[in-house]
Amino acid sequence: MKRKHQDPFASTEHMVDYDRNSYMQDQMVRSRAERLRAAVERIGPVVPEFTAMDYGCGPGHSALNCIAPVIEAYRHIDPQGSIVIRHSDLAGNDWNSLLALVFGPDGYQRNASAIRTELVPGSFYTQLAASGSVALGTCFAASHWLSRALSPYSPGTVWFADLEGHARAECAALARADWTRFLRCRAAELRPGGMIIVSTLGGVADAGEMNGVRTSARKLYRAVFDVANQMVDSGLLEASALDHFVFPLWFPTAEEARAPIDEQPDLKKAFEILEASVTPAPVHPDDVYEDVLGDPATYARLYAGYIRGFGESTLRLHLFGPSAKKAVDVDALTDEFFRRLTRYYQAGPGRHASETMVMTLVLRRR
Ligand SMILES: C[S@@+](CC[C@H](N)C(=O)[O-])C[C@H]1O[C@@H](n2cnc3c(N)ncnc32)[C@H](O)[C@@H]1O
């Protein structure tokens, strides 16, 4: 199929079976609970209502796990006060699944008192809330997605951290511009004294890695390239499509995360940085599925599910689509890719382990 005009926000829409395949993301969200409680206490009571907004909320349980400590902490300081919970994501998010959880047996609306739920479809690279209306913002495992797909000439990799030359410069410039825009939008939306907590996949300096940075999940993305490249060798994918495919991602270092605030006068004026760090994930930092290493079939199935969960929509749109002659071929290519990826992981448990380092940025609006 011909490369069509690409919807800049389409890459991550319709994440596949996200709730089942989001173990890493859910662990990251759960490990933020103390920071969330501390932020609510620091912000204090807000009248007429305390608004918490979760950017890139997704459709799954992690959206509830992010909000639970916020509600609990706010009820301690203001037992009767009105709370607004705003869940925000791209328009194509599975809002019905999210609402089923919010109003389900484990949801915070099951016995809600003075809590209003709002859904806010849209990109977090735009202003999504009225100026000064948000007391606490959260954004977990989401801001590493860039605002649009890129297709630089990038043979040998699908992964931003292994890009070189012009391709690397193009991706870095978009990441910087996106992140600056994200921060400016949140600066507008947060009320004075409000806070935002961002956690996402990150990277740390490492002279042994290309570009001097070791980023989360490097072996996983190299495995994705190897399998896609095998499909080129088998005549199933176009070499030119793979040569121009990169996941539209950037996993920042702590320095990159704070750079716009350190360097841009308006952001420096808007935000106090309370934390900017990159640390190993609290659970299984060296291999997301290390507890099933002894069972290669399960290990491989879990990795394929994990990659499918966050990556299938991007692969379909920007790699399999351009290689397919008919729309149905995209389904066949997708199935074949994940069959091969499963075999690849099963053949070498541990060899393509996904390491996780979490970047955390905690900001207070002056
Ligand atoms: C890996 S999921 C994380 C969901 C949830 N926050 C969690 O921690 O499990 C990433 C989410 O970010 C959303 N996302 C990606 N780019 C976005 C953008 N520009 N604006 C809003 N949401 C975006 C995706 O739609 C997806 O739901």
Tab-separated table of C-alpha atoms and ligand atoms in Angstrom:
chain	number	residue	atom	x	y	z
A	1	MET	CA	0.000	0.000	0.000
A	2	LYS	CA	1.166	3.525	-0.710
A	3	ARG	CA	2.446	5.629	2.187
A	4	LYS	CA	-0.516	7.875	2.882
A	5	HIS	CA	-0.671	11.186	4.621
A	6	GLN	CA	-0.126	10.133	8.217
A	7	ASP	CA	-2.358	11.282	11.024
A	8	PRO	CA	0.236	12.777	13.353
A	9	PHE	CA	-1.499	11.450	16.460
A	10	ALA	CA	-2.458	8.036	15.166
A	11	SER	CA	0.561	5.978	16.220
A	12	THR	CA	-0.566	5.022	19.688
A	13	GLU	CA	-4.299	4.972	19.151
A	14	HIS	CA	-5.981	1.652	19.782
A	15	MET	CA	-3.213	0.229	21.932
A	16	VAL	CA	-3.872	-3.509	21.856
A	17	ASP	CA	-5.406	-5.183	24.904
A	18	TYR	CA	-3.610	-2.600	27.005
A	19	ASP	CA	-4.925	-3.729	30.361
A	20	ARG	CA	-3.550	-7.250	29.967
A	21	ASN	CA	-0.243	-6.176	28.423
A	22	SER	CA	0.737	-3.282	30.667
A	23	TYR	CA	2.510	-4.925	33.594
A	24	MET	CA	5.539	-2.589	33.378
A	25	GLN	CA	3.415	0.565	33.129
A	26	ASP	CA	1.186	-0.497	36.014
A	27	GLN	CA	4.206	-1.176	38.256
A	28	MET	CA	5.532	2.275	37.397
A	29	VAL	CA	2.226	3.929	38.306
A	30	ARG	CA	1.900	1.997	41.583
A	31	SER	CA	5.406	3.028	42.596
A	32	ARG	CA	4.409	6.708	42.340
A	33	ALA	CA	1.793	6.497	45.124
A	34	GLU	CA	3.948	8.147	47.819
A	35	ARG	CA	4.847	11.027	45.526
A	36	LEU	CA	1.178	11.494	44.649
A	37	ARG	CA	0.104	11.629	48.294
A	38	ALA	CA	2.911	14.043	49.144
A	39	ALA	CA	1.913	16.314	46.239
A	40	VAL	CA	-1.736	16.425	47.328
A	41	GLU	CA	-0.701	17.324	50.882
A	42	ARG	CA	1.622	20.032	49.633
A	43	ILE	CA	-1.047	21.552	47.362
A	44	GLY	CA	-3.616	21.465	50.162
A	45	PRO	CA	-7.380	22.097	49.945
A	46	VAL	CA	-8.653	23.843	46.824
A	47	VAL	CA	-12.004	25.641	46.490
A	48	PRO	CA	-14.426	25.374	44.838
A	49	GLU	CA	-12.940	22.055	43.702
A	50	PHE	CA	-9.681	20.104	43.556
A	51	THR	CA	-8.936	19.065	39.973
A	52	ALA	CA	-6.546	16.215	39.167
A	53	MET	CA	-5.814	15.640	35.488
A	54	ASP	CA	-4.108	12.499	34.159
A	55	TYR	CA	-2.507	13.050	30.741
A	56	GLY	CA	-2.159	9.976	28.508
A	57	CYS	CA	-4.341	7.982	30.926
A	58	GLY	CA	-4.871	4.962	28.645
A	59	PRO	CA	-7.840	2.619	29.008
A	60	GLY	CA	-6.649	0.331	31.796
A	61	HIS	CA	-6.379	-0.268	35.517
A	62	SER	CA	-3.262	1.913	35.733
A	63	ALA	CA	-5.539	4.933	35.218
A	64	LEU	CA	-7.322	3.969	38.449
A	65	ASN	CA	-4.095	3.143	40.284
A	66	CYS	CA	-2.835	6.617	39.480
A	67	ILE	CA	-5.941	8.301	40.886
A	68	ALA	CA	-6.556	6.160	44.000
A	69	PRO	CA	-3.784	7.703	46.168
A	70	VAL	CA	-4.821	11.187	45.041
A	71	ILE	CA	-8.418	10.730	46.193
A	72	GLU	CA	-7.341	9.033	49.407
A	73	ALA	CA	-4.874	11.814	50.273
A	74	TYR	CA	-7.321	14.580	49.398
A	75	ARG	CA	-10.056	13.032	51.542
A	76	HIS	CA	-7.660	13.208	54.507
A	77	ILE	CA	-7.240	16.948	54.157
A	78	ASP	CA	-10.743	17.809	52.906
A	79	PRO	CA	-13.290	15.056	53.708
A	80	GLN	CA	-16.268	16.739	52.000
A	81	GLY	CA	-14.671	18.934	49.308
A	82	SER	CA	-15.453	18.541	45.609
A	83	ILE	CA	-12.957	16.590	43.538
A	84	VAL	CA	-12.766	16.566	39.738
A	85	ILE	CA	-10.905	13.705	38.076
A	86	ARG	CA	-10.054	14.449	34.447
A	87	HIS	CA	-8.863	11.523	32.365
A	88	SER	CA	-7.200	12.722	29.192
A	89	ASP	CA	-5.869	10.822	26.188
A	90	LEU	CA	-6.019	10.820	22.405
A	91	ALA	CA	-9.512	10.673	20.917
A	92	GLY	CA	-9.075	7.021	19.880
A	93	ASN	CA	-8.494	5.839	23.472
A	94	ASP	CA	-10.865	3.075	24.578
A	95	TRP	CA	-13.032	5.377	26.702
A	96	ASN	CA	-15.742	2.767	27.225
A	97	SER	CA	-13.293	0.356	28.858
A	98	LEU	CA	-11.987	3.160	31.036
A	99	LEU	CA	-15.472	4.205	32.146
A	100	ALA	CA	-16.384	0.579	32.859
A	101	LEU	CA	-13.434	0.481	35.282
A	102	VAL	CA	-14.147	3.888	36.832
A	103	PHE	CA	-17.771	2.927	37.558
A	104	GLY	CA	-17.010	-0.782	38.155
A	105	PRO	CA	-16.530	-2.652	41.444
A	106	ASP	CA	-12.902	-1.417	41.841
A	107	GLY	CA	-13.569	2.066	40.485
A	108	TYR	CA	-13.494	5.263	42.501
A	109	GLN	CA	-17.099	6.044	41.471
A	110	ARG	CA	-18.475	2.868	43.112
A	111	ASN	CA	-19.415	4.897	46.166
A	112	ALA	CA	-18.443	8.312	44.965
A	113	SER	CA	-19.040	11.283	47.103
A	114	ALA	CA	-18.495	14.670	45.539
A	115	ILE	CA	-16.258	13.296	42.797
A	116	ARG	CA	-16.948	14.291	39.209
A	117	THR	CA	-15.366	12.342	36.346
A	118	GLU	CA	-14.472	14.197	33.156
A	119	LEU	CA	-13.015	12.804	29.934
A	120	VAL	CA	-10.784	15.081	27.895
A	121	PRO	CA	-9.880	13.771	24.448
A	122	GLY	CA	-6.929	15.487	22.804
A	123	SER	CA	-3.158	15.595	22.552
A	124	PHE	CA	-1.117	16.629	25.560
A	125	TYR	CA	0.926	18.681	23.121
A	126	THR	CA	-2.000	21.135	23.148
A	127	GLN	CA	-3.666	23.019	25.984
A	128	LEU	CA	-6.478	20.737	27.159
A	129	ALA	CA	-7.847	22.537	30.212
A	130	ALA	CA	-8.806	26.073	31.105
A	131	SER	CA	-5.902	28.199	32.264
A	132	GLY	CA	-5.187	27.831	35.968
A	133	SER	CA	-7.786	25.085	36.441
A	134	VAL	CA	-5.602	22.066	37.340
A	135	ALA	CA	-4.304	21.469	40.874
A	136	LEU	CA	-2.417	18.233	40.193
A	137	GLY	CA	-1.301	16.867	36.831
A	138	THR	CA	0.035	13.369	36.254
A	139	CYS	CA	1.506	11.815	33.141
A	140	PHE	CA	2.762	8.259	33.367
A	141	ALA	CA	4.369	6.113	30.665
A	142	ALA	CA	3.033	8.426	27.958
A	143	SER	CA	5.166	11.529	27.322
A	144	HIS	CA	7.867	9.468	25.591
A	145	TRP	CA	5.554	9.290	22.542
A	146	LEU	CA	6.404	12.092	20.134
A	147	SER	CA	3.714	14.270	18.600
A	148	ARG	CA	3.992	12.679	15.157
A	149	ALA	CA	5.604	9.879	13.226
A	150	LEU	CA	8.979	10.455	11.587
A	151	SER	CA	10.387	8.611	8.604
A	152	PRO	CA	14.066	9.500	8.389
A	153	TYR	CA	16.427	7.311	6.375
A	154	SER	CA	17.510	5.026	9.229
A	155	PRO	CA	18.738	1.649	7.958
A	156	GLY	CA	19.698	-0.893	10.622
A	157	THR	CA	17.436	0.333	13.412
A	158	VAL	CA	13.847	1.116	14.412
A	159	TRP	CA	14.954	2.809	17.592
A	160	PHE	CA	15.691	6.468	18.233
A	161	ALA	CA	18.666	5.776	20.506
A	162	ASP	CA	20.589	4.004	17.732
A	163	LEU	CA	20.026	6.721	15.135
A	164	GLU	CA	22.999	8.650	13.815
A	165	GLY	CA	23.649	11.820	11.854
A	166	HIS	CA	20.730	13.595	10.244
A	167	ALA	CA	18.164	11.040	11.434
A	168	ARG	CA	19.270	11.432	15.046
A	169	ALA	CA	19.269	15.240	14.756
A	170	GLU	CA	15.736	15.253	13.288
A	171	CYS	CA	14.371	13.022	16.029
A	172	ALA	CA	16.183	14.939	18.808
A	173	ALA	CA	14.860	18.270	17.525
A	174	LEU	CA	11.265	17.001	17.487
A	175	ALA	CA	11.655	15.508	20.978
A	176	ARG	CA	12.992	18.802	22.329
A	177	ALA	CA	10.268	20.869	20.664
A	178	ASP	CA	7.506	18.481	21.825
A	179	TRP	CA	8.711	18.417	25.396
A	180	THR	CA	8.976	22.208	25.545
A	181	ARG	CA	5.432	22.436	24.192
A	182	PHE	CA	4.192	19.896	26.739
A	183	LEU	CA	5.669	21.963	29.582
A	184	ARG	CA	4.273	25.261	28.248
A	185	CYS	CA	0.773	23.743	28.022
A	186	ARG	CA	0.978	22.451	31.595
A	187	ALA	CA	2.337	25.813	32.786
A	188	ALA	CA	-0.838	27.385	31.397
A	189	GLU	CA	-3.204	24.801	32.897
A	190	LEU	CA	-1.785	24.498	36.420
A	191	ARG	CA	-2.984	26.853	39.121
A	192	PRO	CA	-0.352	28.648	41.238
A	193	GLY	CA	0.869	26.175	43.845
A	194	GLY	CA	-0.302	23.289	41.649
A	195	MET	CA	2.017	20.410	40.799
A	196	ILE	CA	2.693	17.938	38.029
A	197	ILE	CA	4.350	14.538	38.301
A	198	VAL	CA	5.685	12.995	35.102
A	199	SER	CA	7.214	9.531	35.012
A	200	THR	CA	8.216	7.784	31.856
A	201	LEU	CA	10.925	5.572	30.410
A	202	GLY	CA	14.297	7.267	30.616
A	203	GLY	CA	17.988	7.015	29.842
A	204	VAL	CA	21.337	7.519	31.594
A	205	ALA	CA	24.816	8.478	30.387
A	206	ASP	CA	26.844	5.460	29.244
A	207	ALA	CA	29.985	5.924	27.164
A	208	GLY	CA	29.677	2.354	25.899
A	209	GLU	CA	26.401	3.026	24.067
A	210	MET	CA	25.861	4.728	20.750
A	211	ASN	CA	25.260	8.457	21.351
A	212	GLY	CA	26.608	8.063	24.912
A	213	VAL	CA	23.216	7.238	26.451
A	214	ARG	CA	21.826	3.907	27.662
A	215	THR	CA	18.081	4.007	27.335
A	216	SER	CA	15.373	1.715	28.639
A	217	ALA	CA	14.368	-1.260	26.513
A	218	ARG	CA	17.331	-1.075	24.114
A	219	LYS	CA	17.550	-4.852	23.606
A	220	LEU	CA	13.804	-5.093	23.018
A	221	TYR	CA	13.890	-2.570	20.152
A	222	ARG	CA	16.944	-4.267	18.676
A	223	ALA	CA	14.985	-7.555	18.753
A	224	VAL	CA	12.069	-5.850	16.965
A	225	PHE	CA	14.476	-4.698	14.253
A	226	ASP	CA	16.021	-8.171	13.878
A	227	VAL	CA	12.621	-9.794	13.390
A	228	ALA	CA	11.447	-7.124	10.941
A	229	ASN	CA	14.711	-7.501	9.042
A	230	GLN	CA	14.177	-11.276	8.809
A	231	MET	CA	10.803	-10.504	7.226
A	232	VAL	CA	12.552	-8.282	4.668
A	233	ASP	CA	14.901	-11.192	3.901
A	234	SER	CA	11.852	-13.459	3.465
A	235	GLY	CA	10.333	-10.993	0.997
A	236	LEU	CA	7.422	-10.146	3.308
A	237	LEU	CA	8.367	-6.536	4.075
A	238	GLU	CA	9.749	-3.858	1.780
A	239	ALA	CA	13.354	-2.983	2.617
A	240	SER	CA	12.570	0.686	1.918
A	241	ALA	CA	9.723	0.650	4.465
A	242	LEU	CA	12.023	-0.723	7.177
A	243	ASP	CA	14.799	1.697	6.192
A	244	HIS	CA	12.423	4.580	6.945
A	245	PHE	CA	10.666	3.207	10.014
A	246	VAL	CA	11.444	4.375	13.556
A	247	PHE	CA	9.170	4.273	16.580
A	248	PRO	CA	8.252	7.904	17.324
A	249	LEU	CA	9.712	7.800	20.834
A	250	TRP	CA	12.267	9.584	22.988
A	251	PHE	CA	13.258	8.317	26.446
A	252	PRO	CA	14.840	11.338	28.087
A	253	THR	CA	17.738	11.639	30.468
A	254	ALA	CA	17.116	13.701	33.618
A	255	GLU	CA	19.099	16.538	32.010
A	256	GLU	CA	16.912	16.477	28.885
A	257	ALA	CA	13.763	16.438	31.002
A	258	ARG	CA	14.723	19.563	32.906
A	259	ALA	CA	16.533	21.402	30.067
A	260	PRO	CA	13.593	23.542	28.820
A	261	ILE	CA	12.962	24.745	32.393
A	262	ASP	CA	16.638	25.543	32.942
A	263	GLU	CA	16.968	27.258	29.566
A	264	GLN	CA	13.661	28.974	28.699
A	265	PRO	CA	12.940	32.096	30.777
A	266	ASP	CA	9.129	31.651	30.726
A	267	LEU	CA	9.366	28.047	31.945
A	268	LYS	CA	11.998	28.898	34.533
A	269	LYS	CA	9.624	31.525	35.860
A	270	ALA	CA	6.659	29.145	35.803
A	271	PHE	CA	8.149	26.071	37.461
A	272	GLU	CA	10.166	25.074	40.483
A	273	ILE	CA	11.843	21.700	39.898
A	274	LEU	CA	11.354	19.463	42.940
A	275	GLU	CA	12.777	16.316	41.381
A	276	ALA	CA	14.422	15.367	38.088
A	277	SER	CA	15.799	11.843	38.220
A	278	VAL	CA	16.284	8.619	36.309
A	279	THR	CA	16.370	5.507	38.478
A	280	PRO	CA	16.052	1.755	37.892
A	281	ALA	CA	12.420	0.588	37.877
A	282	PRO	CA	11.228	-0.478	41.339
A	283	VAL	CA	10.326	-3.969	40.101
A	284	HIS	CA	12.363	-6.143	37.679
A	285	PRO	CA	14.599	-3.318	36.349
A	286	ASP	CA	16.807	-5.702	34.323
A	287	ASP	CA	14.122	-7.792	32.679
A	288	VAL	CA	10.403	-7.027	32.869
A	289	TYR	CA	9.567	-10.748	32.863
A	290	GLU	CA	12.584	-12.159	34.733
A	291	ASP	CA	10.363	-14.133	37.101
A	292	VAL	CA	9.345	-16.461	34.242
A	293	LEU	CA	12.806	-16.844	32.675
A	294	GLY	CA	12.667	-20.553	33.479
A	295	ASP	CA	9.592	-21.014	31.287
A	296	PRO	CA	10.652	-19.881	27.796
A	297	ALA	CA	7.206	-20.312	26.201
A	298	THR	CA	5.522	-18.107	28.802
A	299	TYR	CA	8.406	-15.632	28.748
A	300	ALA	CA	8.129	-15.266	24.975
A	301	ARG	CA	4.324	-14.986	25.059
A	302	LEU	CA	4.504	-12.230	27.668
A	303	TYR	CA	7.091	-10.252	25.699
A	304	ALA	CA	5.092	-10.572	22.484
A	305	GLY	CA	1.980	-9.375	24.350
A	306	TYR	CA	3.856	-6.472	25.921
A	307	ILE	CA	5.266	-5.312	22.577
A	308	ARG	CA	1.902	-5.835	20.920
A	309	GLY	CA	0.247	-3.762	23.636
A	310	PHE	CA	2.191	-0.585	23.000
A	311	GLY	CA	3.684	-1.187	19.554
A	312	GLU	CA	1.210	-2.914	17.255
A	313	SER	CA	-0.632	0.204	16.128
A	314	THR	CA	2.644	1.958	15.232
A	315	LEU	CA	3.982	-1.087	13.397
A	316	ARG	CA	0.748	-1.535	11.434
A	317	LEU	CA	0.512	2.075	10.378
A	318	HIS	CA	4.095	2.869	9.587
A	319	LEU	CA	5.823	-0.419	8.755
A	320	PHE	CA	3.358	-3.118	7.698
A	321	GLY	CA	0.971	-0.716	5.944
A	322	PRO	CA	3.607	0.642	3.539
A	323	SER	CA	4.684	-2.957	2.732
A	324	ALA	CA	1.185	-4.349	2.138
A	325	LYS	CA	-0.504	-4.586	-1.232
A	326	LYS	CA	-4.029	-4.915	0.216
A	327	ALA	CA	-5.518	-3.888	3.547
A	328	VAL	CA	-5.963	-7.548	4.633
A	329	ASP	CA	-2.240	-8.089	4.160
A	330	VAL	CA	-1.611	-5.782	7.108
A	331	ASP	CA	-3.378	-8.287	9.403
A	332	ALA	CA	-1.366	-11.176	7.959
A	333	LEU	CA	1.927	-9.279	8.309
A	334	THR	CA	1.060	-8.338	11.876
A	335	ASP	CA	0.307	-11.952	12.811
A	336	GLU	CA	3.454	-13.199	11.117
A	337	PHE	CA	5.606	-10.570	12.809
A	338	PHE	CA	4.353	-11.466	16.293
A	339	ARG	CA	4.639	-15.217	15.574
A	340	ARG	CA	8.282	-14.706	14.638
A	341	LEU	CA	8.921	-12.346	17.552
A	342	THR	CA	7.550	-14.964	19.962
A	343	ARG	CA	9.878	-17.599	18.486
A	344	TYR	CA	12.790	-15.160	18.693
A	345	TYR	CA	12.214	-14.519	22.401
A	346	GLN	CA	11.585	-18.192	23.117
A	347	ALA	CA	14.885	-19.188	21.480
A	348	GLY	CA	16.944	-17.013	23.829
A	349	PRO	CA	15.250	-16.185	27.132
A	350	GLY	CA	17.016	-13.214	28.722
A	351	ARG	CA	18.952	-12.261	25.590
A	352	HIS	CA	16.557	-9.501	24.525
A	353	ALA	CA	15.453	-8.500	28.021
A	354	SER	CA	13.790	-5.127	28.389
A	355	GLU	CA	15.570	-3.023	31.015
A	356	THR	CA	13.510	-0.276	32.630
A	357	MET	CA	14.769	3.038	33.975
A	358	VAL	CA	12.175	5.518	35.120
A	359	MET	CA	12.524	9.234	34.503
A	360	THR	CA	10.658	11.269	37.113
A	361	LEU	CA	10.057	14.994	36.963
A	362	VAL	CA	8.131	16.689	39.756
A	363	LEU	CA	7.298	20.351	39.209
A	364	ARG	CA	5.538	22.981	41.236
A	365	ARG	CA	3.776	25.884	39.515
A	366	ARG	CA	4.995	29.140	41.038
B	1	LIG	C1	1.695	3.218	27.534
B	1	LIG	S1	0.163	4.074	27.663
B	1	LIG	C2	0.191	4.651	29.347
B	1	LIG	C3	-1.163	4.700	29.954
B	1	LIG	C4	-1.177	4.962	31.460
B	1	LIG	N1	-0.794	6.328	31.744
B	1	LIG	C5	-0.270	4.007	32.188
B	1	LIG	O1	0.660	4.466	32.869
B	1	LIG	O2	-0.480	2.796	32.078
B	1	LIG	C6	0.505	5.556	26.777
B	1	LIG	C7	-0.716	6.390	26.551
B	1	LIG	O3	-0.289	7.665	26.075
B	1	LIG	C8	-1.233	8.099	25.148
B	1	LIG	N2	-0.631	9.142	24.308
B	1	LIG	C9	0.383	9.035	23.428
B	1	LIG	N3	0.606	10.202	22.824
B	1	LIG	C10	-0.290	11.079	23.352
B	1	LIG	C11	-0.559	12.452	23.138
B	1	LIG	N4	0.132	13.173	22.244
B	1	LIG	N5	-1.549	13.033	23.863
B	1	LIG	C12	-2.272	12.326	24.777
B	1	LIG	N6	-2.056	11.012	25.014
B	1	LIG	C13	-1.085	10.404	24.308
B	1	LIG	C14	-1.587	6.839	24.385
B	1	LIG	O4	-2.805	6.985	23.680
B	1	LIG	C15	-1.659	5.839	25.508
B	1	LIG	O5	-2.938	5.711	26.057
